[in-house]
Amino acid sequence: MFCNQCEQAAKGVGCDKIGVCGKTGEVAALQDLLIHAVKGLSQVAVEGRRVGVTDPKVNRFTSEAIFSTLTNVDFDEKRFENLILECERFKKSLEADVKAAGGTVPGTDTSWIQKLVARLTGNGGDFKILPTLPMKARDLASMTALGETVGLLDGPDTNPDLRSIKQIVVFGLKGVAAYADHAAILGQEDEAVYAFIHEAMAATLNPDLSADELLGLALKCGEVNLRAMELLDAANTGRYGHPVPTPVPLGQKKGKAILVSGHDLKDLELLLQQSEGKGIFVYTHGEMLPCHAYPGLKKYGHFYGHYGTAWQNQAKEFDAFPGAILMTTNCIQKPKVSYQENLFTTGLVGFPGVRHIADKDFTPVIEKALALPGFAEDVAAKEVLTGFARNAVLSVAGTVVDAVKSGAIRHFFLVGGCDGARPGRNYYTELVEKIPADCMVLTLACGKFRFFDKDLGKIGDLPRLLDIGQCNDAYSAIQIAVALADAFECGVNDLPLSMILSWYEQKAVAILLTLLHLGIKDIRLGPSLPAFITENVLGVLVEKFGIRPIADTPDEDLKTILG
């Protein structure tokens, strides 16, 4: 295996034996094979659109399949086997529709299919029989072996810089696919988003694209990701209302308990509906904290508070939680034996040996919570504020503008992004602690758990620490920045605003591409730069956008920013 898609790539280069995330070489190979298969499906989908053929099921499958390969989503080999076979079924069906409409099926690289059939049948055979093959253990072994031949280092790209930019595109597409899937679950879709995903996936197979063309494709990925996040914002606010500033208790209530982690609001809503009146308190974990600010979710009386911190601490925090645990979307880690029986997955997330709830009937989760002891007594603790999404902040925009003009607010810092376990992330805690009292701190995503419970005081009536929400709420942060720029009649880059971001996985890559698409410059990124960005590609990003690594200490960055 070779995987360098996340911030914790081994030795800052790539994982080649087992993923730091915990995925095995077998799962890595299956993910590589699935991405390769989706590229072939995408070629057919592009030709289909040219002759007026589209399939909504192919669109949804594409985003789900790509999302499944994002870091810490799915570790289950069997599910990847099913996805690969399903991809080929979709491809075969779509090819027939395209040909019937007068289209020409592209000359896709089907050698991997033929190799797979050769392994499965022993005689080469016709790749068209693949969808009807029985799924046996030898099928999975053959897919795994084949996946090892289509990975990053086994592909045709020998130019490291071109390969690097293609990786940026593919990893950005993983983030776009994730946000598109989140939005589609709540009924918000845009054909143009799916069309771009197919076009860009297919384009990565084109050996003739130049570095400039590939960089343009990466920036286009950022543009489309902005649309995907807009769809998700409309989906969440349309169903649950706009977030409002809300204090969230960090303590516990005596009684039975369920903990919900991940990102998915609809899963939480369904669980709240199904557990209502059963004497169970529901708590959030990780990126689910901002859910407490949505009127459509906070109305449930048994939706109590937040437990724990970010995803990388779940082994310790889940082990101590005395109830059932539901993982939605990404961020799962290999569970400890001590709590594996209490853990459930749903949606695209999965782990071998963990019970999966595919039909959204969370009865097994509720029954497990009732069978477990729950919290023995009330435990009082501090509260944290969340819910400062764009509507909440823009409702006091006049106050903010006046505070800037009067000098009460000197500077804004957006400090957020993905958290992780790599040493050096204490930089973000120290930074926030040292940001002067006349500066505001905006935050989002799980990076905030380095400092989310700190009391930074107020500037006038405004809390100095404003939690905008989940990682996808970068859309809100962008809208806030644009509105402030309009109010001051300047560009976003002219605002007294600095973005100091942490990254871990591919949603963060997509958001970074969105910021670059918008022309936002001088972003500081840490705790380390992506292993998949070569020195030459980094040089281009520095020259065009001023992107830079965080300094060795927060003091250095604060001195540079504030002077």
CSV table of N, CA and C in Angstrom, one decimal, residues 24-31 33 75-85 116 119-120 130 133-148 352:
chain,number,residue,atom,x,y,z
A,24,THR,N,-6.1,-1.2,6.9
A,24,THR,CA,-5.1,-2.2,6.5
A,24,THR,C,-4.7,-2.0,5.1
A,25,GLY,N,-3.6,-2.7,4.7
A,25,GLY,CA,-3.2,-2.7,3.3
A,25,GLY,C,-4.3,-3.2,2.4
A,26,GLU,N,-5.1,-4.2,2.8
A,26,GLU,CA,-6.1,-4.7,2.0
A,26,GLU,C,-7.2,-3.6,1.8
A,27,VAL,N,-7.6,-2.9,2.8
A,27,VAL,CA,-8.6,-1.9,2.6
A,27,VAL,C,-8.1,-0.8,1.7
A,28,ALA,N,-6.8,-0.4,1.9
A,28,ALA,CA,-6.2,0.6,1.1
A,28,ALA,C,-6.2,0.2,-0.4
A,29,ALA,N,-5.9,-1.1,-0.7
A,29,ALA,CA,-5.9,-1.5,-2.1
A,29,ALA,C,-7.3,-1.5,-2.6
A,30,LEU,N,-8.3,-1.9,-1.8
A,30,LEU,CA,-9.7,-1.8,-2.3
A,30,LEU,C,-10.2,-0.4,-2.6
A,31,GLN,N,-9.8,0.5,-1.7
A,31,GLN,CA,-10.1,1.9,-2.0
A,31,GLN,C,-9.5,2.4,-3.3
A,33,LEU,N,-8.7,0.6,-5.8
A,33,LEU,CA,-9.5,0.0,-7.0
A,33,LEU,C,-10.8,0.6,-7.2
A,75,PHE,N,-13.8,1.0,7.0
A,75,PHE,CA,-12.7,0.1,7.1
A,75,PHE,C,-13.1,-1.3,6.8
A,76,ASP,N,-14.3,-1.5,6.2
A,76,ASP,CA,-14.9,-2.8,6.0
A,76,ASP,C,-14.6,-3.3,4.6
A,77,GLU,N,-13.8,-4.3,4.5
A,77,GLU,CA,-13.4,-4.9,3.2
A,77,GLU,C,-14.6,-5.3,2.4
A,78,LYS,N,-15.6,-6.0,3.0
A,78,LYS,CA,-16.7,-6.5,2.3
A,78,LYS,C,-17.6,-5.4,1.7
A,79,ARG,N,-17.7,-4.3,2.3
A,79,ARG,CA,-18.5,-3.2,1.8
A,79,ARG,C,-17.8,-2.6,0.6
A,80,PHE,N,-16.4,-2.6,0.6
A,80,PHE,CA,-15.7,-2.1,-0.6
A,80,PHE,C,-15.9,-3.1,-1.8
A,81,GLU,N,-15.9,-4.4,-1.5
A,81,GLU,CA,-16.1,-5.4,-2.5
A,81,GLU,C,-17.5,-5.1,-3.2
A,82,ASN,N,-18.5,-4.9,-2.4
A,82,ASN,CA,-19.8,-4.6,-2.9
A,82,ASN,C,-19.9,-3.3,-3.8
A,83,LEU,N,-19.2,-2.3,-3.3
A,83,LEU,CA,-19.1,-1.0,-4.0
A,83,LEU,C,-18.4,-1.2,-5.4
A,84,ILE,N,-17.4,-2.0,-5.4
A,84,ILE,CA,-16.6,-2.2,-6.7
A,84,ILE,C,-17.5,-2.9,-7.7
A,85,LEU,N,-18.2,-3.9,-7.2
A,85,LEU,CA,-19.1,-4.7,-8.1
A,85,LEU,C,-20.3,-3.8,-8.5
A,116,LEU,N,-8.9,-8.5,-13.5
A,116,LEU,CA,-9.7,-9.1,-12.4
A,116,LEU,C,-10.4,-10.3,-12.9
A,119,ARG,N,-8.2,-13.2,-12.9
A,119,ARG,CA,-7.9,-13.8,-11.6
A,119,ARG,C,-9.1,-14.6,-11.1
A,120,LEU,N,-10.3,-14.1,-11.4
A,120,LEU,CA,-11.5,-14.8,-10.9
A,120,LEU,C,-11.8,-16.1,-11.7
A,130,LEU,N,-18.6,-9.7,-15.3
A,130,LEU,CA,-18.2,-9.4,-13.9
A,130,LEU,C,-19.4,-9.2,-13.0
A,133,LEU,N,-20.8,-12.4,-11.4
A,133,LEU,CA,-20.0,-13.3,-10.7
A,133,LEU,C,-20.4,-13.4,-9.3
A,134,PRO,N,-20.4,-14.7,-8.7
A,134,PRO,CA,-20.8,-14.8,-7.3
A,134,PRO,C,-19.7,-14.2,-6.4
A,135,MET,N,-20.1,-13.6,-5.3
A,135,MET,CA,-19.2,-12.9,-4.4
A,135,MET,C,-18.7,-13.9,-3.4
A,136,LYS,N,-17.5,-14.4,-3.6
A,136,LYS,CA,-16.9,-15.4,-2.8
A,136,LYS,C,-15.6,-14.8,-2.2
A,137,ALA,N,-15.0,-15.5,-1.2
A,137,ALA,CA,-13.8,-15.0,-0.6
A,137,ALA,C,-12.7,-14.8,-1.6
A,138,ARG,N,-12.6,-15.7,-2.6
A,138,ARG,CA,-11.5,-15.5,-3.6
A,138,ARG,C,-11.8,-14.2,-4.4
A,139,ASP,N,-13.0,-13.8,-4.6
A,139,ASP,CA,-13.3,-12.6,-5.3
A,139,ASP,C,-12.6,-11.4,-4.6
A,140,LEU,N,-12.8,-11.4,-3.3
A,140,LEU,CA,-12.2,-10.3,-2.5
A,140,LEU,C,-10.7,-10.3,-2.5
A,141,ALA,N,-10.1,-11.5,-2.4
A,141,ALA,CA,-8.7,-11.6,-2.5
A,141,ALA,C,-8.2,-11.1,-3.8
A,142,SER,N,-8.9,-11.5,-4.9
A,142,SER,CA,-8.4,-11.0,-6.2
A,142,SER,C,-8.5,-9.5,-6.4
A,143,MET,N,-9.6,-9.0,-5.9
A,143,MET,CA,-9.8,-7.5,-5.9
A,143,MET,C,-8.7,-6.8,-5.2
A,144,THR,N,-8.3,-7.4,-4.0
A,144,THR,CA,-7.3,-6.8,-3.2
A,144,THR,C,-6.0,-6.8,-3.9
A,145,ALA,N,-5.7,-8.0,-4.5
A,145,ALA,CA,-4.4,-8.1,-5.3
A,145,ALA,C,-4.4,-7.1,-6.4
A,146,LEU,N,-5.5,-7.0,-7.1
A,146,LEU,CA,-5.5,-6.1,-8.3
A,146,LEU,C,-5.4,-4.6,-7.8
A,147,GLY,N,-6.1,-4.3,-6.7
A,147,GLY,CA,-6.0,-3.0,-6.2
A,147,GLY,C,-4.6,-2.5,-5.9
A,148,GLU,N,-3.7,-3.5,-5.6
A,148,GLU,CA,-2.3,-3.1,-5.3
A,148,GLU,C,-1.6,-2.7,-6.6
A,352,PRO,N,-15.4,-3.4,10.5
A,352,PRO,CA,-15.7,-4.8,10.7
A,352,PRO,C,-16.0,-5.2,12.2
